[in-house]
Coordinates of C-alpha atoms and ligand atoms in Angstrom, one line a residue:
M1 CA -16.2 5.0 26.4
S2 CA -13.2 4.0 24.6
I3 CA -13.5 3.6 20.8
I4 CA -12.0 0.8 19.6
M5 CA -10.5 0.7 16.2
K6 CA -9.1 -1.7 14.1
K7 CA -7.2 -0.3 12.2
V8 CA -5.7 -1.7 8.8
I9 CA -1.8 -0.9 7.2
T10 CA -1.1 -1.4 3.3
Y11 CA 2.2 -0.5 1.7
G12 CA 3.0 0.4 -2.2
T13 CA 4.6 2.8 -4.8
F14 CA 1.0 4.1 -6.2
D15 CA 2.4 5.1 -9.3
L16 CA 0.3 6.8 -12.0
F17 CA -3.1 5.6 -9.5
H18 CA -5.8 3.4 -11.4
Y19 CA -9.1 1.6 -10.4
G20 CA -6.8 -1.8 -8.9
H21 CA -5.4 0.8 -6.6
L22 CA -8.4 2.1 -5.3
K23 CA -9.9 -1.5 -4.9
I24 CA -7.7 -2.3 -2.6
L25 CA -7.6 0.8 -0.7
E26 CA -11.2 0.5 -0.3
R27 CA -10.9 -3.4 0.2
A28 CA -8.5 -2.8 2.8
K29 CA -10.5 0.0 4.9
K30 CA -13.4 -2.3 4.6
L31 CA -12.0 -4.4 7.3
G32 CA -11.3 -1.9 9.7
D33 CA -12.1 1.2 11.0
Y34 CA -9.1 3.1 10.0
L35 CA -6.5 2.6 7.2
I36 CA -2.6 3.5 7.3
V37 CA -1.2 3.6 3.5
G38 CA 2.8 3.5 3.6
V39 CA 3.9 4.7 -0.1
S40 CA 6.9 4.0 -1.0
T41 CA 9.4 7.0 -1.2
D42 CA 11.4 7.2 -4.4
E43 CA 14.8 6.2 -2.5
F44 CA 13.4 3.0 -1.5
N45 CA 11.6 2.4 -5.4
K46 CA 15.1 2.1 -6.7
I47 CA 15.7 -0.5 -3.5
K48 CA 12.8 -2.2 -5.0
G49 CA 14.0 -1.8 -8.6
K50 CA 11.1 0.1 -9.5
K51 CA 11.0 4.1 -11.1
S52 CA 7.7 5.7 -10.7
I53 CA 7.0 8.5 -13.3
Y54 CA 5.4 10.4 -10.6
P55 CA 7.3 11.7 -7.6
F56 CA 6.7 10.5 -3.9
N57 CA 5.4 13.8 -3.3
H58 CA 2.5 13.3 -5.6
R59 CA 1.6 9.7 -4.9
A60 CA 1.8 10.6 -1.6
K61 CA -0.5 13.4 -1.6
I62 CA -2.4 11.6 -4.7
V63 CA -3.1 8.5 -2.3
E64 CA -3.5 10.5 1.2
S65 CA -6.9 11.8 -1.0
I66 CA -8.5 9.1 -1.4
R67 CA -11.8 8.9 1.2
Y68 CA -10.3 5.5 2.7
V69 CA -6.7 6.7 3.5
D70 CA -6.7 7.8 7.2
K71 CA -2.9 8.8 7.1
V72 CA 0.3 8.0 4.8
I73 CA 3.6 7.6 6.3
Q74 CA 6.8 6.8 4.3
E75 CA 7.9 3.7 3.1
E76 CA 12.0 4.2 3.3
N77 CA 12.9 0.1 3.5
W78 CA 11.9 -3.9 3.6
E79 CA 12.5 -3.9 7.5
Q80 CA 10.4 -1.2 8.7
K81 CA 7.0 -3.1 8.5
I82 CA 7.5 -4.8 12.1
D83 CA 7.8 -1.4 13.5
D84 CA 5.2 0.1 11.6
I85 CA 2.4 -2.5 13.1
K86 CA 4.2 -1.7 16.9
K87 CA 4.4 2.2 16.3
Y88 CA 0.3 2.3 14.9
D89 CA -0.7 -0.3 16.8
V90 CA -2.6 -1.7 13.5
D91 CA -4.3 -5.0 14.0
I92 CA -4.6 -5.9 10.5
F93 CA -1.7 -6.2 7.3
V94 CA -3.2 -5.7 3.8
M95 CA -1.8 -6.9 0.9
G96 CA -1.9 -7.6 -3.1
D97 CA -2.0 -12.0 -3.5
D98 CA 1.3 -11.0 -6.2
W99 CA 3.1 -10.6 -2.5
K100 CA 1.0 -14.1 -1.1
G101 CA 3.6 -15.4 1.3
K102 CA 6.1 -12.9 1.3
F103 CA 5.0 -11.1 4.8
D104 CA 3.2 -14.2 6.5
Y105 CA 6.1 -13.5 9.3
L106 CA 4.0 -10.8 10.3
S107 CA 1.0 -13.0 11.7
N108 CA 2.8 -13.2 14.4
I109 CA 2.3 -9.5 15.6
C110 CA -1.2 -8.9 13.2
K111 CA -3.1 -10.5 11.2
V112 CA -2.2 -10.9 7.5
I113 CA -4.5 -10.7 3.9
Y114 CA -3.9 -11.3 1.3
L115 CA -6.3 -9.6 -1.6
P116 CA -6.7 -10.8 -4.7
R117 CA -5.5 -8.5 -7.4
T118 CA -8.1 -6.7 -10.0
P119 CA -7.3 -7.5 -13.2
N120 CA -6.3 -6.6 -16.3
I121 CA -4.7 -3.2 -15.3
E122 CA -1.1 -2.8 -14.3
T123 CA 0.6 0.4 -13.9
T124 CA 3.9 -0.7 -16.1
E125 CA 0.3 -1.7 -19.5
I126 CA 0.1 2.2 -18.8
K127 CA 3.0 3.1 -19.7
I128 CA 3.5 1.2 -22.4
K129 CA 0.6 2.0 -23.6
C130 CA 1.5 5.5 -23.2
K131 CA 4.5 5.3 -25.2
E132 CA 2.1 3.5 -28.0
Ligands
C2G201 N1 -3.0 -3.8 -7.1 C1 -3.5 -4.5 -7.4 N2 -4.2 -4.5 -8.3 C2 -3.4 -4.1 -9.3 C3 -2.3 -3.7 -8.8 C4 -2.4 -3.4 -7.9 O1 -4.6 -5.1 -5.8 N3 -4.2 -4.5 -10.4 C5 -2.2 -4.1 -5.3 C6 -0.6 -4.1 -5.7 O2 -0.8 -5.8 -5.3 C7 -0.6 -4.3 -3.8 C8 -0.7 -2.3 -4.2 O3 -1.6 -2.6 -5.4 O4 -0.6 -4.2 -2.7 C9 0.3 -0.7 -4.9 O5 0.8 -1.7 -6.0 P1 2.1 -1.3 -6.1 O6 2.1 0.1 -6.6 O7 2.7 -1.8 -7.7 O8 2.8 -1.6 -5.3 P2 4.1 -2.1 -4.6 O9 5.2 -1.5 -5.9 O10 4.1 -4.0 -5.5 O11 4.9 -2.5 -3.4 O12 6.2 -3.2 0.9 C10 5.5 -3.5 -0.5 C11 6.1 -2.9 -1.0 O13 5.9 -1.8 -0.8 C12 4.5 -2.7 -2.5

């Protein structure tokens, strides 16, 4: 009996892992049976103009330890999403709605869903509060 798994993918830096990150991973997993997360490498973060507090290997290990996550891959560039979706036979691409519209080009190879961001929690805010 073949088990048809609905595979979901999402991407992010996931620095200073917080409730907003948890909630999007939880909701993404609920859309299918298997959740792949592309965690941005430190080098890709430079391209994104982001500097994370935690290095890639810490961020990746934290994400892969989350019960909703089935697989972590490296996110190294903007272009890899199409290849990842094909390589892992992904059905649904999920991102927070701060990215709304930015990845609609993927909708001819999988379902694209933007989920509302969790309000009032931001890694940048946490960094500022820590400095106070
Ligand atoms: N997020 C959320 N609510 C928050 C903060 C973040 O739902 N309060 C979501 C974002 O919308 C994103 C995910 O959590 O879908 C990861 O957020 P970041 O680590 O900030 O990801 P980002 O730097 O936006 O990288 O190719 C896509 C990029 O790698 C996304």
